[in-house]
């Protein structure tokens, strides 16, 4: 066994990424405090070919060295926009026929494992603040709440880890249905 060399990884260029087929998912980061978490979500979004990231509220915007530290250039490959108001961002997404999904533990959460994807729909996945999760004001705007099953004592994951788990699950479900990815 040996580690692969860079040329063996078959990495695509930023231009190739921008022109490539993406999963119909927009990641929405609402009031994320840590720029390292923001950068990590950019990097994960690049890895799983997410269409776009919306940065809302206090969430920091590139360019910033603390975002770059974990994004490793993914802030240049993944398209992003900033919205001061999460409610305005949701309103625009709904107008564009996105299914609005909050990643949160609620009394109506659906287990991520049992969620089935309609590959004819577009999805906006909202990840909330590290300490407080999704704000109460947006809960009525959600079409669905998804929850990652957890079995330890904390029942909470870092937002970048949570995004990785959820986006991997979405990529798998879309990839099974679409051989273009």
PDB file of C-alpha atoms in Angstrom:
ATOM      1  CA  UNK A   1       0.000   0.000   0.000  1.00  0.00           C
ATOM      2  CA  UNK A   2       1.144   3.537  -0.735  1.00  0.00           C
ATOM      3  CA  UNK A   3      -0.386   6.979  -0.718  1.00  0.00           C
ATOM      4  CA  UNK A   4      -1.395   8.281  -4.120  1.00  0.00           C
ATOM      5  CA  UNK A   5       0.666  11.062  -5.664  1.00  0.00           C
ATOM      6  CA  UNK A   6      -1.097  14.314  -6.651  1.00  0.00           C
ATOM      7  CA  UNK A   7      -1.273  13.476 -10.404  1.00  0.00           C
ATOM      8  CA  UNK A   8      -2.928  10.146  -9.556  1.00  0.00           C
ATOM      9  CA  UNK A   9      -5.826  11.882  -7.766  1.00  0.00           C
ATOM     10  CA  UNK A  10      -7.326  13.084 -11.073  1.00  0.00           C
ATOM     11  CA  UNK A  11      -8.286  16.444  -9.618  1.00  0.00           C
ATOM     12  CA  UNK A  12     -10.262  18.726 -11.841  1.00  0.00           C
ATOM     13  CA  UNK A  13      -9.475  22.414 -12.272  1.00  0.00           C
ATOM     14  CA  UNK A  14     -11.636  25.190 -10.835  1.00  0.00           C
ATOM     15  CA  UNK A  15     -12.978  25.889 -14.327  1.00  0.00           C
ATOM     16  CA  UNK A  16     -13.819  22.208 -14.820  1.00  0.00           C
ATOM     17  CA  UNK A  17     -15.526  22.180 -11.419  1.00  0.00           C
ATOM     18  CA  UNK A  18     -17.575  25.278 -12.263  1.00  0.00           C
ATOM     19  CA  UNK A  19     -18.735  23.610 -15.512  1.00  0.00           C
ATOM     20  CA  UNK A  20     -19.360  20.185 -13.983  1.00  0.00           C
ATOM     21  CA  UNK A  21     -22.684  18.605 -13.076  1.00  0.00           C
ATOM     22  CA  UNK A  22     -23.608  19.398  -9.458  1.00  0.00           C
ATOM     23  CA  UNK A  23     -26.074  17.874  -7.063  1.00  0.00           C
ATOM     24  CA  UNK A  24     -29.140  20.159  -6.820  1.00  0.00           C
ATOM     25  CA  UNK A  25     -28.280  21.232  -3.292  1.00  0.00           C
ATOM     26  CA  UNK A  26     -27.626  24.667  -1.862  1.00  0.00           C
ATOM     27  CA  UNK A  27     -26.044  24.812   1.580  1.00  0.00           C
ATOM     28  CA  UNK A  28     -27.278  27.653   3.768  1.00  0.00           C
ATOM     29  CA  UNK A  29     -25.088  28.652   6.713  1.00  0.00           C
ATOM     30  CA  UNK A  30     -26.974  30.779   9.212  1.00  0.00           C
ATOM     31  CA  UNK A  31     -25.060  32.700  11.866  1.00  0.00           C
ATOM     32  CA  UNK A  32     -22.006  30.425  11.915  1.00  0.00           C
ATOM     33  CA  UNK A  33     -19.460  31.918  14.320  1.00  0.00           C
ATOM     34  CA  UNK A  34     -16.338  29.980  13.411  1.00  0.00           C
ATOM     35  CA  UNK A  35     -14.565  30.860  10.187  1.00  0.00           C
ATOM     36  CA  UNK A  36     -12.859  27.471  10.358  1.00  0.00           C
ATOM     37  CA  UNK A  37     -16.301  25.841  10.206  1.00  0.00           C
ATOM     38  CA  UNK A  38     -17.215  28.025   7.223  1.00  0.00           C
ATOM     39  CA  UNK A  39     -14.019  27.004   5.433  1.00  0.00           C
ATOM     40  CA  UNK A  40     -14.625  23.339   6.212  1.00  0.00           C
ATOM     41  CA  UNK A  41     -18.128  23.510   4.746  1.00  0.00           C
ATOM     42  CA  UNK A  42     -16.704  25.097   1.585  1.00  0.00           C
ATOM     43  CA  UNK A  43     -14.203  22.239   1.271  1.00  0.00           C
ATOM     44  CA  UNK A  44     -16.865  19.576   1.852  1.00  0.00           C
ATOM     45  CA  UNK A  45     -19.197  21.293  -0.608  1.00  0.00           C
ATOM     46  CA  UNK A  46     -16.442  21.169  -3.223  1.00  0.00           C
ATOM     47  CA  UNK A  47     -15.778  17.482  -2.536  1.00  0.00           C
ATOM     48  CA  UNK A  48     -19.439  16.537  -2.944  1.00  0.00           C
ATOM     49  CA  UNK A  49     -20.203  18.942  -5.833  1.00  0.00           C
ATOM     50  CA  UNK A  50     -22.734  21.142  -4.090  1.00  0.00           C
ATOM     51  CA  UNK A  51     -24.273  23.773  -6.339  1.00  0.00           C
ATOM     52  CA  UNK A  52     -23.823  26.812  -4.080  1.00  0.00           C
ATOM     53  CA  UNK A  53     -23.436  28.085  -0.525  1.00  0.00           C
ATOM     54  CA  UNK A  54     -25.482  30.916   0.977  1.00  0.00           C
ATOM     55  CA  UNK A  55     -23.836  32.704   3.885  1.00  0.00           C
ATOM     56  CA  UNK A  56     -26.354  34.444   6.157  1.00  0.00           C
ATOM     57  CA  UNK A  57     -26.349  36.692   9.195  1.00  0.00           C
ATOM     58  CA  UNK A  58     -23.045  36.867  11.080  1.00  0.00           C
ATOM     59  CA  UNK A  59     -21.479  34.102   8.971  1.00  0.00           C
ATOM     60  CA  UNK A  60     -18.135  35.369   7.665  1.00  0.00           C
ATOM     61  CA  UNK A  61     -17.487  35.760   3.945  1.00  0.00           C
ATOM     62  CA  UNK A  62     -14.388  34.978   1.909  1.00  0.00           C
ATOM     63  CA  UNK A  63     -11.749  36.086   1.440  1.00  0.00           C
ATOM     64  CA  UNK A  64     -10.427  35.685   4.954  1.00  0.00           C
ATOM     65  CA  UNK A  65      -7.307  33.836   6.106  1.00  0.00           C
ATOM     66  CA  UNK A  66      -9.244  31.851   8.747  1.00  0.00           C
ATOM     67  CA  UNK A  67     -11.693  30.621   6.104  1.00  0.00           C
ATOM     68  CA  UNK A  68      -8.822  29.905   3.687  1.00  0.00           C
ATOM     69  CA  UNK A  69      -7.066  27.847   6.362  1.00  0.00           C
ATOM     70  CA  UNK A  70      -9.699  25.106   6.122  1.00  0.00           C
ATOM     71  CA  UNK A  71     -11.264  25.796   2.705  1.00  0.00           C
ATOM     72  CA  UNK A  72      -7.920  25.297   0.924  1.00  0.00           C
ATOM     73  CA  UNK A  73      -9.205  27.155  -2.144  1.00  0.00           C
ATOM     74  CA  UNK A  74     -12.727  25.711  -2.198  1.00  0.00           C
ATOM     75  CA  UNK A  75     -14.075  29.228  -1.630  1.00  0.00           C
ATOM     76  CA  UNK A  76     -12.956  29.876  -5.207  1.00  0.00           C
ATOM     77  CA  UNK A  77     -14.487  26.729  -6.726  1.00  0.00           C
ATOM     78  CA  UNK A  78     -17.851  26.672  -4.962  1.00  0.00           C
ATOM     79  CA  UNK A  79     -20.195  29.536  -5.845  1.00  0.00           C
ATOM     80  CA  UNK A  80     -21.476  31.520  -2.876  1.00  0.00           C
ATOM     81  CA  UNK A  81     -23.642  34.495  -1.997  1.00  0.00           C
ATOM     82  CA  UNK A  82     -24.173  36.521   1.141  1.00  0.00           C
ATOM     83  CA  UNK A  83     -27.624  37.357   2.536  1.00  0.00           C
ATOM     84  CA  UNK A  84     -27.984  39.490   5.622  1.00  0.00           C
ATOM     85  CA  UNK A  85     -31.380  37.953   6.381  1.00  0.00           C
ATOM     86  CA  UNK A  86     -31.956  34.197   6.482  1.00  0.00           C
ATOM     87  CA  UNK A  87     -35.682  34.813   6.009  1.00  0.00           C
ATOM     88  CA  UNK A  88     -35.055  36.739   2.778  1.00  0.00           C
ATOM     89  CA  UNK A  89     -32.744  33.965   1.572  1.00  0.00           C
ATOM     90  CA  UNK A  90     -35.411  31.343   2.309  1.00  0.00           C
ATOM     91  CA  UNK A  91     -38.056  33.423   0.547  1.00  0.00           C
ATOM     92  CA  UNK A  92     -35.872  33.591  -2.595  1.00  0.00           C
ATOM     93  CA  UNK A  93     -35.161  29.838  -2.436  1.00  0.00           C
ATOM     94  CA  UNK A  94     -38.863  29.029  -2.123  1.00  0.00           C
ATOM     95  CA  UNK A  95     -39.614  31.256  -5.091  1.00  0.00           C
ATOM     96  CA  UNK A  96     -37.083  29.174  -7.042  1.00  0.00           C
ATOM     97  CA  UNK A  97     -38.862  25.933  -5.972  1.00  0.00           C
ATOM     98  CA  UNK A  98     -36.273  24.649  -3.506  1.00  0.00           C
ATOM     99  CA  UNK A  99     -37.382  22.247  -0.795  1.00  0.00           C
ATOM    100  CA  UNK A 100     -36.271  23.937   2.444  1.00  0.00           C
ATOM    101  CA  UNK A 101     -34.730  21.477   4.891  1.00  0.00           C
ATOM    102  CA  UNK A 102     -33.395  22.380   8.309  1.00  0.00           C
ATOM    103  CA  UNK A 103     -30.754  20.174   9.845  1.00  0.00           C
ATOM    104  CA  UNK A 104     -32.025  20.229  13.407  1.00  0.00           C
ATOM    105  CA  UNK A 105     -33.426  18.057  16.168  1.00  0.00           C
ATOM    106  CA  UNK A 106     -37.115  18.948  16.377  1.00  0.00           C
ATOM    107  CA  UNK A 107     -40.284  17.189  17.500  1.00  0.00           C
ATOM    108  CA  UNK A 108     -40.979  16.478  13.796  1.00  0.00           C
ATOM    109  CA  UNK A 109     -37.470  15.578  12.601  1.00  0.00           C
ATOM    110  CA  UNK A 110     -37.052  12.822  10.044  1.00  0.00           C
ATOM    111  CA  UNK A 111     -34.108  10.491  10.523  1.00  0.00           C
ATOM    112  CA  UNK A 112     -31.487  11.128   7.803  1.00  0.00           C
ATOM    113  CA  UNK A 113     -31.273   7.379   7.115  1.00  0.00           C
ATOM    114  CA  UNK A 114     -34.976   7.105   6.306  1.00  0.00           C
ATOM    115  CA  UNK A 115     -35.192  10.244   4.161  1.00  0.00           C
ATOM    116  CA  UNK A 116     -35.692   9.496   0.475  1.00  0.00           C
ATOM    117  CA  UNK A 117     -34.687  11.950  -2.203  1.00  0.00           C
ATOM    118  CA  UNK A 118     -36.885  12.909  -5.103  1.00  0.00           C
ATOM    119  CA  UNK A 119     -34.200  13.494  -7.737  1.00  0.00           C
ATOM    120  CA  UNK A 120     -36.501  15.888  -9.600  1.00  0.00           C
ATOM    121  CA  UNK A 121     -36.415  18.387  -6.726  1.00  0.00           C
ATOM    122  CA  UNK A 122     -33.871  20.960  -5.578  1.00  0.00           C
ATOM    123  CA  UNK A 123     -32.884  21.159  -1.924  1.00  0.00           C
ATOM    124  CA  UNK A 124     -31.680  23.925   0.384  1.00  0.00           C
ATOM    125  CA  UNK A 125     -30.049  22.499   3.510  1.00  0.00           C
ATOM    126  CA  UNK A 126     -29.884  24.957   6.387  1.00  0.00           C
ATOM    127  CA  UNK A 127     -27.236  24.569   9.082  1.00  0.00           C
ATOM    128  CA  UNK A 128     -27.489  26.797  12.141  1.00  0.00           C
ATOM    129  CA  UNK A 129     -25.310  28.369  14.793  1.00  0.00           C
ATOM    130  CA  UNK A 130     -22.802  26.173  16.628  1.00  0.00           C
ATOM    131  CA  UNK A 131     -24.337  26.826  20.059  1.00  0.00           C
ATOM    132  CA  UNK A 132     -28.000  27.498  19.309  1.00  0.00           C
ATOM    133  CA  UNK A 133     -28.758  25.597  16.091  1.00  0.00           C
ATOM    134  CA  UNK A 134     -31.459  26.932  13.807  1.00  0.00           C
ATOM    135  CA  UNK A 135     -33.213  30.073  14.958  1.00  0.00           C
ATOM    136  CA  UNK A 136     -36.836  29.628  16.053  1.00  0.00           C
ATOM    137  CA  UNK A 137     -37.966  32.247  13.520  1.00  0.00           C
ATOM    138  CA  UNK A 138     -37.154  29.999  10.561  1.00  0.00           C
ATOM    139  CA  UNK A 139     -38.720  26.770  11.843  1.00  0.00           C
ATOM    140  CA  UNK A 140     -42.168  27.624  10.374  1.00  0.00           C
ATOM    141  CA  UNK A 141     -40.481  28.210   6.987  1.00  0.00           C
ATOM    142  CA  UNK A 142     -39.067  24.669   6.785  1.00  0.00           C
ATOM    143  CA  UNK A 143     -40.603  21.992   4.602  1.00  0.00           C
ATOM    144  CA  UNK A 144     -38.816  19.378   6.673  1.00  0.00           C
ATOM    145  CA  UNK A 145     -36.333  18.926   9.479  1.00  0.00           C
ATOM    146  CA  UNK A 146     -33.666  16.233   9.174  1.00  0.00           C
ATOM    147  CA  UNK A 147     -31.781  14.745  12.090  1.00  0.00           C
ATOM    148  CA  UNK A 148     -28.602  12.653  12.145  1.00  0.00           C
ATOM    149  CA  UNK A 149     -29.085   9.630  14.420  1.00  0.00           C
ATOM    150  CA  UNK A 150     -26.702   9.801  17.388  1.00  0.00           C
ATOM    151  CA  UNK A 151     -26.148   7.330  20.190  1.00  0.00           C
ATOM    152  CA  UNK A 152     -23.717   8.956  22.628  1.00  0.00           C
ATOM    153  CA  UNK A 153     -24.230  11.364  25.497  1.00  0.00           C
ATOM    154  CA  UNK A 154     -23.903  14.665  23.577  1.00  0.00           C
ATOM    155  CA  UNK A 155     -26.484  14.385  20.781  1.00  0.00           C
ATOM    156  CA  UNK A 156     -24.723  17.184  18.972  1.00  0.00           C
ATOM    157  CA  UNK A 157     -22.105  17.380  16.243  1.00  0.00           C
ATOM    158  CA  UNK A 158     -19.833  20.195  15.133  1.00  0.00           C
ATOM    159  CA  UNK A 159     -21.477  21.991  12.200  1.00  0.00           C
ATOM    160  CA  UNK A 160     -18.684  21.033   9.787  1.00  0.00           C
ATOM    161  CA  UNK A 161     -18.972  17.362  10.759  1.00  0.00           C
ATOM    162  CA  UNK A 162     -22.766  17.551  10.512  1.00  0.00           C
ATOM    163  CA  UNK A 163     -22.512  19.109   7.035  1.00  0.00           C
ATOM    164  CA  UNK A 164     -20.120  16.367   5.959  1.00  0.00           C
ATOM    165  CA  UNK A 165     -22.461  13.593   7.079  1.00  0.00           C
ATOM    166  CA  UNK A 166     -25.575  15.158   5.528  1.00  0.00           C
ATOM    167  CA  UNK A 167     -23.917  16.152   2.239  1.00  0.00           C
ATOM    168  CA  UNK A 168     -22.337  12.714   1.837  1.00  0.00           C
ATOM    169  CA  UNK A 169     -25.769  11.150   2.313  1.00  0.00           C
ATOM    170  CA  UNK A 170     -27.311  13.476  -0.280  1.00  0.00           C
ATOM    171  CA  UNK A 171     -24.482  12.802  -2.746  1.00  0.00           C
ATOM    172  CA  UNK A 172     -24.887   9.026  -2.347  1.00  0.00           C
ATOM    173  CA  UNK A 173     -28.622   9.205  -2.889  1.00  0.00           C
ATOM    174  CA  UNK A 174     -28.292  11.428  -5.959  1.00  0.00           C
ATOM    175  CA  UNK A 175     -25.352   9.491  -7.387  1.00  0.00           C
ATOM    176  CA  UNK A 176     -27.288   6.243  -7.242  1.00  0.00           C
ATOM    177  CA  UNK A 177     -29.970   7.867  -9.396  1.00  0.00           C
ATOM    178  CA  UNK A 178     -27.747   9.901 -11.722  1.00  0.00           C
ATOM    179  CA  UNK A 179     -24.667   8.436 -13.373  1.00  0.00           C
ATOM    180  CA  UNK A 180     -23.498  11.873 -14.619  1.00  0.00           C
ATOM    181  CA  UNK A 181     -21.977  12.770 -11.248  1.00  0.00           C
TER     182      UNK A 181
END
